[in-house]
Every structure is written in C-alpha cells, then in structure tokens.
Amino acid sequence: MDKNQFGGSWTELKIEVLETYARQFLTVFKNQPNQKLLYFDGFAGSGDIEFEKINDEDSHKIEGAAIRILKIDKPRSFNMYYFVEKKKGLAASLEKKIKDQFPDKEAYVQAKDCNEKLVALAKFLRSDKGKAFKVLGFIDPKGLQLEWSSLEGLRGLTIDLWILNPTSGTNRVLVRKGEIDESWLKRLELFLGMNREEIKNHFYSKRPTLFGDLDIVKENDPIRKLHELYASRIAGNIFK
C-alpha cells in the first residue's frame, strides 16, 4: 500500500505557512461572494503524512495540505478544489477522506501526472467558464518532476502559484567534471526549459590547467545558482 511519508519539521512548517497564506488569499475575497475561487494542488498525496521516528522523536501522523485547505471555511472557502496525485493508491486514499469528511464540497481527485493537469488547468482558465475563477495553486514535488513546458501554458493568466522545488538533490546530478548522466541531462532540460549546452555553460566553466589545456570545473554553490536561475526564468518568462 502506498504511504505518504516524509520527515522533519520543515514539512509541518510549510503546510502551516501555506494554510496561513490561503486564509489571507480568501480574506481578499470575503466580501465578494460571487467571485469564484479554485484551489489546485499538483502533488496532493493521500491527505495525511506519516513521519518516521527520527532520533528521540516518535513516529506520528499529521494532516496534509489538502485536508488543511479543505477545512478552511472562514472567512470563506474555495468554490472548487482540484487535487492531482499520480500514485493511484494515494489518490484513492485522498478521495475517500474527502468523501467522508467533506461531502458537500466540490472537490476532484485525479490520479494523473501534474504536468498533464497543469496544461489542462491553463486551458480551463482560458475558457469562458474558467475566466470566472481566481486561482491559488500549490506545486510541491519530491524531485524534478515539474516540467517547464507545463508552466509555459500559464503565461498571462491570473494565478497565485506556489512552487516548492527541492533543488538540493541536483548537487548530486551536477557531477564535478560535467559528465552528467544522459537521463539526468534530459530531466534537467525538461525541468529548466533549456538545452544541455545552456545548462552546462551555466553550471560549469572551462579553466586552463598547468599543462596548457582546459579543465571543466563545476561552479561554486550550484544549488544557489539553480535556485536563482529558475526563479529568474519564471519571473522573466512566465509571470510578471
């Protein structure tokens, strides 16, 4: 059976921050009852999160972001909720929790790829029905699953979108001498929307050696460089 397992206080903290922001988002529209609001979660999980035992801290379970957002009724709630979770077991678990706990809310669970559903979201928001909605989106993958092409479809749309990309793992991908595995190169191309030469030129430099030839060297602090590159590309290409 699939389980939604994470560890560390960071997971709890980011859910609390997201919930706080969602309440602020809803407060903006508390006196606009006719304004339709949509919440989109691209990696929704099962509805709860199990924490494994770490040091002296006992294993425990907390409510995931999906359930926390569904529970918000004041100052108002969202009109529609759309949850995407690729793992069918986790999606089925979330769907059951929603039916049991929130039978009156218009919520949909799709066991699909987030990229596919982001494209569908963009198409919906450009339709006559979709133009009536303001959107809060939350994208929190475990790795580099989010593809640049799926974000490009959101260009020009009015949407509050949180993207929490775990960039720390890329330090292992960007090996010291630039001989990146082919499968990881393809993943980075999809993730950044850049070709491999652009990627290598950003993270590596050629420096002369004592013997007069050139050596390929990874730039310092690649995690920070990736974060800054990704953020600047989104700001310059997708959103204002």
Short mmCIF file of C-alpha atoms in Angstrom, two decimals:
data_model
loop_
_atom_site.label_atom_id
_atom_site.label_comp_id
_atom_site.label_asym_id
_atom_site.label_seq_id
_atom_site.Cartn_x
_atom_site.Cartn_y
_atom_site.Cartn_z
CA MET A 1 0.00 0.00 0.00
CA ASP A 2 1.30 3.46 -0.87
CA LYS A 3 2.10 5.69 2.07
CA ASN A 4 2.67 9.42 2.21
CA GLN A 5 5.89 9.52 4.23
CA PHE A 6 8.13 12.45 4.97
CA GLY A 7 10.32 13.56 7.82
CA GLY A 8 11.39 16.68 9.64
CA SER A 9 9.75 19.81 10.97
CA TRP A 10 10.11 21.57 7.60
CA THR A 11 7.15 19.62 6.21
CA GLU A 12 4.88 20.74 9.04
CA LEU A 13 6.14 24.32 8.80
CA LYS A 14 5.50 24.69 5.07
CA ILE A 15 1.93 23.37 5.47
CA GLU A 16 1.32 25.92 8.23
CA VAL A 17 2.70 28.71 6.05
CA LEU A 18 0.58 27.60 3.08
CA GLU A 19 -2.55 27.47 5.24
CA THR A 20 -1.85 30.98 6.56
CA TYR A 21 -1.39 32.28 3.03
CA ALA A 22 -4.57 30.53 1.84
CA ARG A 23 -6.55 32.25 4.59
CA GLN A 24 -5.11 35.59 3.53
CA PHE A 25 -5.96 34.81 -0.10
CA LEU A 26 -9.55 34.01 0.89
CA THR A 27 -9.77 37.15 3.05
CA VAL A 28 -9.20 39.28 -0.06
CA PHE A 29 -12.45 37.91 -1.47
CA LYS A 30 -14.51 37.63 1.71
CA ASN A 31 -16.81 40.48 0.62
CA GLN A 32 -17.05 39.19 -2.95
CA PRO A 33 -19.35 36.16 -2.61
CA ASN A 34 -19.90 36.00 -6.36
CA GLN A 35 -16.20 35.67 -7.11
CA LYS A 36 -15.41 32.02 -7.78
CA LEU A 37 -12.22 30.63 -6.26
CA LEU A 38 -10.29 27.50 -7.26
CA TYR A 39 -7.58 25.66 -5.32
CA PHE A 40 -5.20 23.44 -7.33
CA ASP A 41 -2.70 21.01 -5.80
CA GLY A 42 -0.39 19.22 -8.22
CA PHE A 43 1.19 16.73 -5.77
CA ALA A 44 -1.61 16.24 -3.27
CA GLY A 45 -0.63 12.96 -1.59
CA SER A 46 -3.04 10.88 0.47
CA GLY A 47 -4.42 13.56 2.77
CA ASP A 48 -2.14 12.77 5.69
CA ILE A 49 1.61 12.50 6.23
CA GLU A 50 3.39 9.87 8.28
CA PHE A 51 6.61 10.90 9.98
CA GLU A 52 9.12 8.16 10.65
CA LYS A 53 10.88 8.03 14.01
CA ILE A 54 13.83 10.44 14.00
CA ASN A 55 16.27 10.41 16.95
CA ASP A 56 14.12 10.67 20.09
CA GLU A 57 11.03 11.94 18.28
CA ASP A 58 8.31 9.33 17.97
CA SER A 59 6.70 8.49 14.67
CA HIS A 60 3.44 10.35 14.15
CA LYS A 61 0.93 11.42 11.55
CA ILE A 62 -0.37 14.88 10.60
CA GLU A 63 -2.96 16.18 8.18
CA GLY A 64 -1.55 17.05 4.78
CA ALA A 65 -2.01 20.32 2.93
CA ALA A 66 -5.08 19.07 1.04
CA ILE A 67 -7.11 18.38 4.19
CA ARG A 68 -5.92 21.57 5.89
CA ILE A 69 -7.06 23.67 2.94
CA LEU A 70 -10.40 21.86 2.67
CA LYS A 71 -11.08 22.60 6.35
CA ILE A 72 -10.92 26.36 5.83
CA ASP A 73 -14.43 27.84 5.91
CA LYS A 74 -13.70 31.28 7.34
CA PRO A 75 -13.52 33.96 6.09
CA ARG A 76 -14.86 31.82 3.23
CA SER A 77 -13.96 28.64 1.39
CA PHE A 78 -12.91 27.88 -2.17
CA ASN A 79 -15.70 27.07 -4.63
CA MET A 80 -13.76 24.24 -6.24
CA TYR A 81 -10.80 22.04 -5.30
CA TYR A 82 -8.70 20.09 -7.78
CA PHE A 83 -6.20 17.59 -6.41
CA VAL A 84 -3.68 15.74 -8.56
CA GLU A 85 -1.76 12.74 -7.27
CA LYS A 86 -0.04 10.41 -9.71
CA LYS A 87 0.12 7.40 -7.37
CA LYS A 88 -3.25 5.69 -7.59
CA GLY A 89 -3.14 4.36 -4.04
CA LEU A 90 -2.52 7.80 -2.55
CA ALA A 91 -5.15 9.37 -4.80
CA ALA A 92 -7.74 6.78 -3.76
CA SER A 93 -6.95 7.39 -0.09
CA LEU A 94 -7.35 11.15 -0.51
CA GLU A 95 -10.60 10.75 -2.44
CA LYS A 96 -12.08 8.60 0.34
CA LYS A 97 -11.09 11.11 3.02
CA ILE A 98 -12.72 13.93 1.06
CA LYS A 99 -15.96 11.98 0.54
CA ASP A 100 -16.09 11.08 4.23
CA GLN A 101 -15.14 14.44 5.69
CA PHE A 102 -16.22 16.99 3.07
CA PRO A 103 -19.21 15.52 1.20
CA ASP A 104 -20.64 18.94 0.39
CA LYS A 105 -17.51 20.43 -1.16
CA GLU A 106 -16.88 20.38 -4.91
CA ALA A 107 -13.57 18.56 -4.91
CA TYR A 108 -11.97 16.43 -7.60
CA VAL A 109 -9.08 13.98 -7.30
CA GLN A 110 -7.18 12.89 -10.39
CA ALA A 111 -4.59 10.08 -10.44
CA LYS A 112 -2.66 11.77 -13.23
CA ASP A 113 0.65 13.47 -13.90
CA CYS A 114 0.83 17.05 -12.59
CA ASN A 115 2.28 18.34 -15.87
CA GLU A 116 -0.66 17.00 -17.83
CA LYS A 117 -3.13 18.60 -15.43
CA LEU A 118 -1.34 21.96 -15.40
CA VAL A 119 -1.81 22.09 -19.16
CA ALA A 120 -5.49 21.24 -18.65
CA LEU A 121 -5.76 23.93 -15.95
CA ALA A 122 -4.37 26.57 -18.30
CA LYS A 123 -6.86 25.54 -20.99
CA PHE A 124 -9.72 25.68 -18.48
CA LEU A 125 -8.75 29.15 -17.22
CA ARG A 126 -8.82 30.46 -20.77
CA SER A 127 -12.33 29.09 -21.36
CA ASP A 128 -15.48 31.13 -20.73
CA LYS A 129 -16.22 29.14 -17.56
CA GLY A 130 -12.64 29.29 -16.32
CA LYS A 131 -12.30 33.04 -16.70
CA ALA A 132 -14.71 33.42 -13.77
CA PHE A 133 -12.18 31.85 -11.34
CA LYS A 134 -9.32 33.23 -9.30
CA VAL A 135 -6.80 30.51 -8.52
CA LEU A 136 -4.40 29.53 -5.76
CA GLY A 137 -2.05 26.76 -6.90
CA PHE A 138 0.40 24.67 -4.87
CA ILE A 139 3.15 22.60 -6.55
CA ASP A 140 5.35 20.63 -4.14
CA PRO A 141 7.12 17.72 -5.87
CA LYS A 142 9.70 15.43 -4.28
CA GLY A 143 12.09 15.84 -7.21
CA LEU A 144 12.44 17.47 -10.61
CA GLN A 145 9.08 16.19 -11.92
CA LEU A 146 7.71 19.64 -12.78
CA GLU A 147 8.36 20.39 -16.45
CA TRP A 148 8.96 23.85 -17.85
CA SER A 149 6.59 23.30 -20.78
CA SER A 150 3.64 22.76 -18.43
CA LEU A 151 4.34 26.10 -16.72
CA GLU A 152 4.57 27.95 -20.02
CA GLY A 153 0.86 27.40 -20.59
CA LEU A 154 0.14 29.59 -17.55
CA ARG A 155 1.78 32.63 -19.11
CA GLY A 156 -0.53 35.64 -18.95
CA LEU A 157 -3.04 34.03 -16.58
CA THR A 158 -4.04 35.46 -13.20
CA ILE A 159 -2.97 32.81 -10.71
CA ASP A 160 -1.22 32.74 -7.34
CA LEU A 161 1.16 29.81 -7.75
CA TRP A 162 3.45 28.37 -5.12
CA ILE A 163 6.29 26.25 -6.49
CA LEU A 164 8.47 24.45 -3.93
CA ASN A 165 11.13 22.71 -5.97
CA PRO A 166 13.59 20.57 -3.99
CA THR A 167 16.83 21.74 -5.61
CA SER A 168 19.25 20.17 -3.12
CA GLY A 169 19.32 16.85 -4.97
CA THR A 170 20.68 18.50 -8.09
CA ASN A 171 24.08 18.82 -6.43
CA ARG A 172 24.43 15.06 -6.92
CA VAL A 173 23.23 15.37 -10.52
CA LEU A 174 25.70 18.11 -11.44
CA VAL A 175 28.81 15.99 -11.11
CA ARG A 176 32.16 17.65 -10.67
CA LYS A 177 33.59 17.23 -14.18
CA GLY A 178 30.41 17.86 -16.15
CA GLU A 179 29.93 14.27 -17.27
CA ILE A 180 26.24 14.28 -16.40
CA ASP A 181 24.29 11.07 -16.92
CA GLU A 182 22.16 11.20 -20.09
CA SER A 183 18.90 10.53 -18.24
CA TRP A 184 19.62 13.38 -15.81
CA LEU A 185 20.52 15.73 -18.64
CA LYS A 186 17.13 15.07 -20.23
CA ARG A 187 15.43 15.65 -16.88
CA LEU A 188 17.25 18.97 -16.40
CA GLU A 189 16.30 20.04 -19.94
CA LEU A 190 12.63 19.35 -19.20
CA PHE A 191 12.84 20.98 -15.77
CA LEU A 192 14.60 24.18 -16.86
CA GLY A 193 13.33 24.50 -20.43
CA MET A 194 16.93 24.91 -21.58
CA ASN A 195 19.12 22.83 -23.87
CA ARG A 196 22.05 20.88 -22.47
CA GLU A 197 24.70 23.29 -23.72
CA GLU A 198 22.99 26.20 -21.97
CA ILE A 199 22.76 24.12 -18.79
CA LYS A 200 26.42 23.10 -18.87
CA ASN A 201 27.55 26.64 -19.61
CA HIS A 202 25.60 27.92 -16.62
CA PHE A 203 26.94 25.41 -14.10
CA TYR A 204 30.41 24.70 -15.44
CA SER A 205 33.36 26.71 -16.65
CA LYS A 206 36.49 25.81 -18.61
CA ARG A 207 39.66 26.81 -16.83
CA PRO A 208 43.26 26.46 -18.01
CA THR A 209 45.44 23.89 -16.26
CA LEU A 210 49.14 23.97 -15.53
CA PHE A 211 49.67 21.94 -18.69
CA GLY A 212 48.05 24.46 -21.02
CA ASP A 213 44.81 22.61 -21.74
CA LEU A 214 41.31 23.32 -20.41
CA ASP A 215 39.61 21.61 -17.49
CA ILE A 216 35.84 21.54 -16.94
CA VAL A 217 35.04 22.70 -13.41
CA LYS A 218 31.68 22.91 -11.60
CA GLU A 219 30.85 26.39 -10.38
CA ASN A 220 30.67 27.04 -6.65
CA ASP A 221 27.32 26.77 -4.86
CA PRO A 222 25.34 25.12 -7.70
CA ILE A 223 22.19 24.83 -5.55
CA ARG A 224 22.00 28.59 -5.13
CA LYS A 225 22.75 29.09 -8.83
CA LEU A 226 19.96 26.71 -9.80
CA HIS A 227 17.50 28.45 -7.47
CA GLU A 228 18.39 31.87 -8.85
CA LEU A 229 18.26 30.65 -12.45
CA TYR A 230 14.87 29.01 -12.01
CA ALA A 231 13.36 31.98 -10.18
CA SER A 232 14.65 34.49 -12.74
CA ARG A 233 13.38 32.40 -15.64
CA ILE A 234 9.91 32.19 -14.12
CA ALA A 235 9.86 35.92 -13.39
CA GLY A 236 11.07 36.78 -16.87
CA ASN A 237 9.18 34.24 -18.96
CA ILE A 238 6.04 33.04 -17.16
CA PHE A 239 4.87 35.62 -14.63
CA LYS A 240 5.34 39.35 -14.22
#
